[in-house]
Amino acid sequence: MSDTVVRRPLDAAAGAAGLGLVALCGLVVRDGTVGAAELAVFHAVNGLPNAISPAMQGAQLLGVLAIGPIAAAAAAVTRRWRLAAACVLVTAGKLLAERAVWEIVQRSRPGTTIADAIVRGNTPSSGVSFVSGHVVLLTGLAWVVTPYLRGRWRVLPWAVVALVVFARVYLGAHAPLDVLGGIGLGLAVGGAASLIAGIDRRETAPRAREEDETTKADAQE
């Protein structure tokens, strides 16, 4: 392996933590119901005024499947080939991982499981709800993209994740543990994609290179 290509222990740690998070959420929701604490959080978000509904319906489009190929194409245009590969891996991994979870945990959407849920726009009121595919995809992409961004731009992909998490609950598409589990699965997918594709230090932002050098130095001590 070239010295310019790194595979970070941080990616493995994120993947393991993500799997633990989605497993924990799955254990809580495996009976298909929504508990009292989760219900309270859902109502706090879902019950907000209808005035923000158009904005939230637009925001959720940031998590559609096409975003993965678009991110890969943008990375390829800028000749960040390993990032492009990671984005493709995240997209494929999202499709496989969410379907694996659906085989194990089958909880329906709030329109079915929560009697007074407000379902807005064209949001489905039935179907499998755990985990949120939108959130899985965006979290995975945020993880692989962040090392290539500079300074405050590194916050942007995670702000998008937070916005879509909020939008999916507000619109009545998912209950809180559905999106939390989606974050966990997204971290697992993103960590795995980063490990497989590797990170080319020549293509990353200076801060990311410094972090990689520190990690490498610590591992050698």
PDB file of C-alpha atoms in Angstrom:
ATOM      1  CA  MET A   1       0.000   0.000   0.000  1.00  0.00           C
ATOM      2  CA  SER A   2       1.283   3.459  -0.884  1.00  0.00           C
ATOM      3  CA  ASP A   3       2.416   5.684   1.983  1.00  0.00           C
ATOM      4  CA  THR A   4      -0.002   8.295   0.722  1.00  0.00           C
ATOM      5  CA  VAL A   5      -3.007   6.040   1.346  1.00  0.00           C
ATOM      6  CA  VAL A   6      -4.161   5.635   4.934  1.00  0.00           C
ATOM      7  CA  ARG A   7      -6.755   3.455   6.577  1.00  0.00           C
ATOM      8  CA  ARG A   8      -7.632   4.953   9.918  1.00  0.00           C
ATOM      9  CA  PRO A   9      -8.344   3.064  13.138  1.00  0.00           C
ATOM     10  CA  LEU A  10     -10.976   5.760  13.651  1.00  0.00           C
ATOM     11  CA  ASP A  11     -12.990   4.305  10.760  1.00  0.00           C
ATOM     12  CA  ALA A  12     -13.012   0.869  12.360  1.00  0.00           C
ATOM     13  CA  ALA A  13     -14.022   2.387  15.695  1.00  0.00           C
ATOM     14  CA  ALA A  14     -16.850   4.360  14.075  1.00  0.00           C
ATOM     15  CA  GLY A  15     -18.075   1.238  12.311  1.00  0.00           C
ATOM     16  CA  ALA A  16     -18.094  -0.785  15.515  1.00  0.00           C
ATOM     17  CA  ALA A  17     -19.820   1.995  17.472  1.00  0.00           C
ATOM     18  CA  GLY A  18     -22.385   2.392  14.712  1.00  0.00           C
ATOM     19  CA  LEU A  19     -23.202  -1.310  14.728  1.00  0.00           C
ATOM     20  CA  GLY A  20     -23.585  -1.190  18.487  1.00  0.00           C
ATOM     21  CA  LEU A  21     -25.950   1.774  18.244  1.00  0.00           C
ATOM     22  CA  VAL A  22     -28.199   0.240  15.605  1.00  0.00           C
ATOM     23  CA  ALA A  23     -28.259  -3.052  17.524  1.00  0.00           C
ATOM     24  CA  LEU A  24     -29.272  -1.258  20.729  1.00  0.00           C
ATOM     25  CA  CYS A  25     -32.025   0.679  18.960  1.00  0.00           C
ATOM     26  CA  GLY A  26     -33.192  -2.519  17.284  1.00  0.00           C
ATOM     27  CA  LEU A  27     -33.513  -4.276  20.622  1.00  0.00           C
ATOM     28  CA  VAL A  28     -35.726  -1.474  21.928  1.00  0.00           C
ATOM     29  CA  VAL A  29     -38.053  -1.356  18.913  1.00  0.00           C
ATOM     30  CA  ARG A  30     -38.121  -5.055  17.988  1.00  0.00           C
ATOM     31  CA  ASP A  31     -41.653  -5.514  19.330  1.00  0.00           C
ATOM     32  CA  GLY A  32     -42.931  -2.944  16.817  1.00  0.00           C
ATOM     33  CA  THR A  33     -44.224  -0.443  19.368  1.00  0.00           C
ATOM     34  CA  VAL A  34     -43.196   3.118  20.273  1.00  0.00           C
ATOM     35  CA  GLY A  35     -42.335   3.607  23.943  1.00  0.00           C
ATOM     36  CA  ALA A  36     -43.417   6.528  26.118  1.00  0.00           C
ATOM     37  CA  ALA A  37     -40.088   8.408  26.044  1.00  0.00           C
ATOM     38  CA  GLU A  38     -39.721   7.995  22.290  1.00  0.00           C
ATOM     39  CA  LEU A  39     -43.342   9.037  21.823  1.00  0.00           C
ATOM     40  CA  ALA A  40     -42.752  12.241  23.785  1.00  0.00           C
ATOM     41  CA  VAL A  41     -39.822  13.190  21.556  1.00  0.00           C
ATOM     42  CA  PHE A  42     -41.836  12.360  18.443  1.00  0.00           C
ATOM     43  CA  HIS A  43     -44.747  14.564  19.510  1.00  0.00           C
ATOM     44  CA  ALA A  44     -42.392  17.443  20.375  1.00  0.00           C
ATOM     45  CA  VAL A  45     -41.055  17.466  16.807  1.00  0.00           C
ATOM     46  CA  ASN A  46     -44.026  16.198  14.823  1.00  0.00           C
ATOM     47  CA  GLY A  47     -46.373  18.632  16.574  1.00  0.00           C
ATOM     48  CA  LEU A  48     -44.536  21.778  15.467  1.00  0.00           C
ATOM     49  CA  PRO A  49     -46.451  24.264  13.275  1.00  0.00           C
ATOM     50  CA  ASN A  50     -47.441  23.338   9.715  1.00  0.00           C
ATOM     51  CA  ALA A  51     -45.777  26.515   8.453  1.00  0.00           C
ATOM     52  CA  ILE A  52     -42.394  24.785   8.198  1.00  0.00           C
ATOM     53  CA  SER A  53     -43.758  21.787   6.310  1.00  0.00           C
ATOM     54  CA  PRO A  54     -42.781  23.011   2.788  1.00  0.00           C
ATOM     55  CA  ALA A  55     -39.206  23.637   3.913  1.00  0.00           C
ATOM     56  CA  MET A  56     -38.973  20.234   5.565  1.00  0.00           C
ATOM     57  CA  GLN A  57     -40.413  18.485   2.512  1.00  0.00           C
ATOM     58  CA  GLY A  58     -37.676  20.113   0.479  1.00  0.00           C
ATOM     59  CA  ALA A  59     -34.981  19.321   3.052  1.00  0.00           C
ATOM     60  CA  GLN A  60     -35.725  15.604   3.049  1.00  0.00           C
ATOM     61  CA  LEU A  61     -34.840  15.447  -0.650  1.00  0.00           C
ATOM     62  CA  LEU A  62     -31.211  15.831   0.437  1.00  0.00           C
ATOM     63  CA  GLY A  63     -31.386  12.208   1.558  1.00  0.00           C
ATOM     64  CA  VAL A  64     -32.711  10.549  -1.597  1.00  0.00           C
ATOM     65  CA  LEU A  65     -30.623   7.762  -3.113  1.00  0.00           C
ATOM     66  CA  ALA A  66     -29.448   9.907  -6.046  1.00  0.00           C
ATOM     67  CA  ILE A  67     -27.338  12.000  -3.644  1.00  0.00           C
ATOM     68  CA  GLY A  68     -24.818   9.160  -3.391  1.00  0.00           C
ATOM     69  CA  PRO A  69     -24.019   9.008  -7.129  1.00  0.00           C
ATOM     70  CA  ILE A  70     -24.053  12.808  -7.282  1.00  0.00           C
ATOM     71  CA  ALA A  71     -21.463  12.984  -4.498  1.00  0.00           C
ATOM     72  CA  ALA A  72     -19.362  10.321  -6.268  1.00  0.00           C
ATOM     73  CA  ALA A  73     -19.531  12.253  -9.548  1.00  0.00           C
ATOM     74  CA  ALA A  74     -18.504  15.489  -7.829  1.00  0.00           C
ATOM     75  CA  ALA A  75     -15.538  13.740  -6.225  1.00  0.00           C
ATOM     76  CA  ALA A  76     -14.517  12.265  -9.579  1.00  0.00           C
ATOM     77  CA  VAL A  77     -14.696  15.665 -11.275  1.00  0.00           C
ATOM     78  CA  THR A  78     -12.236  16.996  -8.693  1.00  0.00           C
ATOM     79  CA  ARG A  79     -10.050  13.873  -9.150  1.00  0.00           C
ATOM     80  CA  ARG A  80     -10.601  12.625  -5.630  1.00  0.00           C
ATOM     81  CA  TRP A  81     -10.827   9.045  -6.812  1.00  0.00           C
ATOM     82  CA  ARG A  82     -10.796   7.324  -3.450  1.00  0.00           C
ATOM     83  CA  LEU A  83     -13.533   9.610  -2.185  1.00  0.00           C
ATOM     84  CA  ALA A  84     -15.568   8.838  -5.308  1.00  0.00           C
ATOM     85  CA  ALA A  85     -15.129   5.127  -4.652  1.00  0.00           C
ATOM     86  CA  ALA A  86     -16.121   5.585  -1.006  1.00  0.00           C
ATOM     87  CA  CYS A  87     -19.315   7.408  -2.024  1.00  0.00           C
ATOM     88  CA  VAL A  88     -20.231   4.548  -4.372  1.00  0.00           C
ATOM     89  CA  LEU A  89     -19.531   2.034  -1.601  1.00  0.00           C
ATOM     90  CA  VAL A  90     -21.698   3.996   0.846  1.00  0.00           C
ATOM     91  CA  THR A  91     -24.588   4.032  -1.632  1.00  0.00           C
ATOM     92  CA  ALA A  92     -24.367   0.298  -2.287  1.00  0.00           C
ATOM     93  CA  GLY A  93     -23.764  -0.446   1.383  1.00  0.00           C
ATOM     94  CA  LYS A  94     -26.820   1.548   2.379  1.00  0.00           C
ATOM     95  CA  LEU A  95     -29.050  -0.533   0.115  1.00  0.00           C
ATOM     96  CA  LEU A  96     -27.674  -3.824   1.419  1.00  0.00           C
ATOM     97  CA  ALA A  97     -27.441  -2.881   5.095  1.00  0.00           C
ATOM     98  CA  GLU A  98     -30.922  -1.416   5.466  1.00  0.00           C
ATOM     99  CA  ARG A  99     -32.475  -4.484   3.854  1.00  0.00           C
ATOM    100  CA  ALA A 100     -30.572  -6.726   6.234  1.00  0.00           C
ATOM    101  CA  VAL A 101     -31.961  -4.743   9.172  1.00  0.00           C
ATOM    102  CA  TRP A 102     -35.487  -4.918   7.724  1.00  0.00           C
ATOM    103  CA  GLU A 103     -35.240  -8.716   7.784  1.00  0.00           C
ATOM    104  CA  ILE A 104     -34.552  -8.629  11.525  1.00  0.00           C
ATOM    105  CA  VAL A 105     -36.577  -5.669  12.844  1.00  0.00           C
ATOM    106  CA  GLN A 106     -39.944  -4.791  11.333  1.00  0.00           C
ATOM    107  CA  ARG A 107     -41.574  -1.751  12.847  1.00  0.00           C
ATOM    108  CA  SER A 108     -44.160   0.170  10.832  1.00  0.00           C
ATOM    109  CA  ARG A 109     -44.157   3.907  10.202  1.00  0.00           C
ATOM    110  CA  PRO A 110     -45.695   6.383  12.673  1.00  0.00           C
ATOM    111  CA  GLY A 111     -48.833   6.650  10.527  1.00  0.00           C
ATOM    112  CA  THR A 112     -49.562   3.071  11.598  1.00  0.00           C
ATOM    113  CA  THR A 113     -47.953   2.797  15.034  1.00  0.00           C
ATOM    114  CA  ILE A 114     -48.826   6.231  16.494  1.00  0.00           C
ATOM    115  CA  ALA A 115     -52.544   6.996  16.521  1.00  0.00           C
ATOM    116  CA  ASP A 116     -52.262  10.790  16.522  1.00  0.00           C
ATOM    117  CA  ALA A 117     -49.201  11.109  14.249  1.00  0.00           C
ATOM    118  CA  ILE A 118     -49.335  13.988  11.772  1.00  0.00           C
ATOM    119  CA  VAL A 119     -48.269  12.669   8.379  1.00  0.00           C
ATOM    120  CA  ARG A 120     -47.407  15.543   6.052  1.00  0.00           C
ATOM    121  CA  GLY A 121     -46.952  15.842   2.320  1.00  0.00           C
ATOM    122  CA  ASN A 122     -46.489  12.638   0.354  1.00  0.00           C
ATOM    123  CA  THR A 123     -44.952  10.799   3.299  1.00  0.00           C
ATOM    124  CA  PRO A 124     -45.999   7.131   3.417  1.00  0.00           C
ATOM    125  CA  SER A 125     -48.132   6.200   6.410  1.00  0.00           C
ATOM    126  CA  SER A 126     -47.309   2.483   6.239  1.00  0.00           C
ATOM    127  CA  GLY A 127     -44.335   0.262   5.481  1.00  0.00           C
ATOM    128  CA  VAL A 128     -41.134  -0.569   7.345  1.00  0.00           C
ATOM    129  CA  SER A 129     -39.824   2.355   9.404  1.00  0.00           C
ATOM    130  CA  PHE A 130     -36.685   1.059  11.163  1.00  0.00           C
ATOM    131  CA  VAL A 131     -34.170   2.235   9.997  1.00  0.00           C
ATOM    132  CA  SER A 132     -34.380   5.499   8.055  1.00  0.00           C
ATOM    133  CA  GLY A 133     -32.682   4.981   4.691  1.00  0.00           C
ATOM    134  CA  HIS A 134     -32.327   8.736   4.192  1.00  0.00           C
ATOM    135  CA  VAL A 135     -30.327   9.015   7.393  1.00  0.00           C
ATOM    136  CA  VAL A 136     -28.218   5.916   6.697  1.00  0.00           C
ATOM    137  CA  LEU A 137     -27.120   7.328   3.347  1.00  0.00           C
ATOM    138  CA  LEU A 138     -26.380  10.858   4.562  1.00  0.00           C
ATOM    139  CA  THR A 139     -24.505   9.721   7.674  1.00  0.00           C
ATOM    140  CA  GLY A 140     -22.341   7.374   5.617  1.00  0.00           C
ATOM    141  CA  LEU A 141     -21.601  10.095   3.083  1.00  0.00           C
ATOM    142  CA  ALA A 142     -20.884  12.638   5.830  1.00  0.00           C
ATOM    143  CA  TRP A 143     -18.355  10.269   7.360  1.00  0.00           C
ATOM    144  CA  VAL A 144     -16.381   9.675   4.153  1.00  0.00           C
ATOM    145  CA  VAL A 145     -16.570  13.288   2.954  1.00  0.00           C
ATOM    146  CA  THR A 146     -15.490  15.042   6.158  1.00  0.00           C
ATOM    147  CA  PRO A 147     -11.715  14.311   5.886  1.00  0.00           C
ATOM    148  CA  TYR A 148     -11.662  16.116   2.529  1.00  0.00           C
ATOM    149  CA  LEU A 149     -13.161  19.361   3.862  1.00  0.00           C
ATOM    150  CA  ARG A 150     -11.444  22.353   5.432  1.00  0.00           C
ATOM    151  CA  GLY A 151     -12.202  24.165   8.681  1.00  0.00           C
ATOM    152  CA  ARG A 152     -15.838  25.003   9.286  1.00  0.00           C
ATOM    153  CA  TRP A 153     -16.882  23.230   6.089  1.00  0.00           C
ATOM    154  CA  ARG A 154     -16.388  19.987   8.012  1.00  0.00           C
ATOM    155  CA  VAL A 155     -19.543  20.801   9.982  1.00  0.00           C
ATOM    156  CA  LEU A 156     -21.697  21.137   6.856  1.00  0.00           C
ATOM    157  CA  PRO A 157     -22.351  17.442   6.059  1.00  0.00           C
ATOM    158  CA  TRP A 158     -23.310  16.788   9.672  1.00  0.00           C
ATOM    159  CA  ALA A 159     -25.634  19.797   9.678  1.00  0.00           C
ATOM    160  CA  VAL A 160     -27.345  18.238   6.650  1.00  0.00           C
ATOM    161  CA  VAL A 161     -27.683  14.948   8.550  1.00  0.00           C
ATOM    162  CA  ALA A 162     -29.259  16.781  11.507  1.00  0.00           C
ATOM    163  CA  LEU A 163     -31.645  18.672   9.235  1.00  0.00           C
ATOM    164  CA  VAL A 164     -32.874  15.523   7.502  1.00  0.00           C
ATOM    165  CA  VAL A 165     -33.190  13.686  10.833  1.00  0.00           C
ATOM    166  CA  PHE A 166     -35.418  16.498  12.049  1.00  0.00           C
ATOM    167  CA  ALA A 167     -37.394  16.629   8.794  1.00  0.00           C
ATOM    168  CA  ARG A 168     -38.145  12.894   8.720  1.00  0.00           C
ATOM    169  CA  VAL A 169     -39.561  12.952  12.248  1.00  0.00           C
ATOM    170  CA  TYR A 170     -41.422  16.226  11.704  1.00  0.00           C
ATOM    171  CA  LEU A 171     -43.068  14.920   8.520  1.00  0.00           C
ATOM    172  CA  GLY A 172     -44.190  11.743  10.279  1.00  0.00           C
ATOM    173  CA  ALA A 173     -41.978   9.431   8.229  1.00  0.00           C
ATOM    174  CA  HIS A 174     -40.068   7.999  11.192  1.00  0.00           C
ATOM    175  CA  ALA A 175     -40.044   7.799  14.966  1.00  0.00           C
ATOM    176  CA  PRO A 176     -36.910   9.017  16.798  1.00  0.00           C
ATOM    177  CA  LEU A 177     -35.272   5.611  17.222  1.00  0.00           C
ATOM    178  CA  ASP A 178     -35.688   4.967  13.501  1.00  0.00           C
ATOM    179  CA  VAL A 179     -33.456   7.913  12.698  1.00  0.00           C
ATOM    180  CA  LEU A 180     -31.069   7.225  15.586  1.00  0.00           C
ATOM    181  CA  GLY A 181     -30.659   3.682  14.314  1.00  0.00           C
ATOM    182  CA  GLY A 182     -30.121   5.155  10.857  1.00  0.00           C
ATOM    183  CA  ILE A 183     -27.224   7.221  12.204  1.00  0.00           C
ATOM    184  CA  GLY A 184     -25.703   4.092  13.709  1.00  0.00           C
ATOM    185  CA  LEU A 185     -26.039   2.078  10.514  1.00  0.00           C
ATOM    186  CA  GLY A 186     -24.728   5.024   8.498  1.00  0.00           C
ATOM    187  CA  LEU A 187     -21.601   5.187  10.671  1.00  0.00           C
ATOM    188  CA  ALA A 188     -21.066   1.466  10.148  1.00  0.00           C
ATOM    189  CA  VAL A 189     -21.457   1.801   6.377  1.00  0.00           C
ATOM    190  CA  GLY A 190     -19.315   4.941   6.194  1.00  0.00           C
ATOM    191  CA  GLY A 191     -16.564   3.479   8.352  1.00  0.00           C
ATOM    192  CA  ALA A 192     -16.454   0.310   6.247  1.00  0.00           C
ATOM    193  CA  ALA A 193     -16.429   2.299   2.988  1.00  0.00           C
ATOM    194  CA  SER A 194     -13.559   4.459   4.215  1.00  0.00           C
ATOM    195  CA  LEU A 195     -11.547   1.415   5.255  1.00  0.00           C
ATOM    196  CA  ILE A 196     -12.094  -0.305   1.916  1.00  0.00           C
ATOM    197  CA  ALA A 197     -11.420   2.729  -0.287  1.00  0.00           C
ATOM    198  CA  GLY A 198      -8.722   4.245   1.892  1.00  0.00           C
ATOM    199  CA  ILE A 199      -7.983   7.945   2.155  1.00  0.00           C
ATOM    200  CA  ASP A 200      -5.363   9.527  -0.093  1.00  0.00           C
ATOM    201  CA  ARG A 201      -3.565  12.077   2.075  1.00  0.00           C
ATOM    202  CA  ARG A 202      -2.662  14.107  -1.013  1.00  0.00           C
ATOM    203  CA  GLU A 203      -6.366  14.747  -1.639  1.00  0.00           C
ATOM    204  CA  THR A 204      -7.436  15.666   1.885  1.00  0.00           C
ATOM    205  CA  ALA A 205      -7.603  18.987   3.671  1.00  0.00           C
ATOM    206  CA  PRO A 206      -4.526  20.021   5.725  1.00  0.00           C
ATOM    207  CA  ARG A 207      -6.252  19.416   9.063  1.00  0.00           C
ATOM    208  CA  ALA A 208      -7.200  15.885   8.029  1.00  0.00           C
ATOM    209  CA  ARG A 209      -3.596  15.183   7.012  1.00  0.00           C
ATOM    210  CA  GLU A 210      -2.372  16.412  10.385  1.00  0.00           C
ATOM    211  CA  GLU A 211      -4.853  14.133  12.181  1.00  0.00           C
ATOM    212  CA  ASP A 212      -3.744  11.141  10.116  1.00  0.00           C
ATOM    213  CA  GLU A 213      -0.076  11.867  10.851  1.00  0.00           C
ATOM    214  CA  THR A 214      -0.842  12.119  14.576  1.00  0.00           C
ATOM    215  CA  THR A 215      -2.751   8.824  14.500  1.00  0.00           C
ATOM    216  CA  LYS A 216       0.097   7.141  12.630  1.00  0.00           C
ATOM    217  CA  ALA A 217       2.680   8.490  15.092  1.00  0.00           C
ATOM    218  CA  ASP A 218       0.641   7.319  18.088  1.00  0.00           C
ATOM    219  CA  ALA A 219       0.341   3.841  16.582  1.00  0.00           C
ATOM    220  CA  GLN A 220       4.126   3.614  16.209  1.00  0.00           C
ATOM    221  CA  GLU A 221       4.849   4.531  19.820  1.00  0.00           C
TER     222      GLU A 221
END
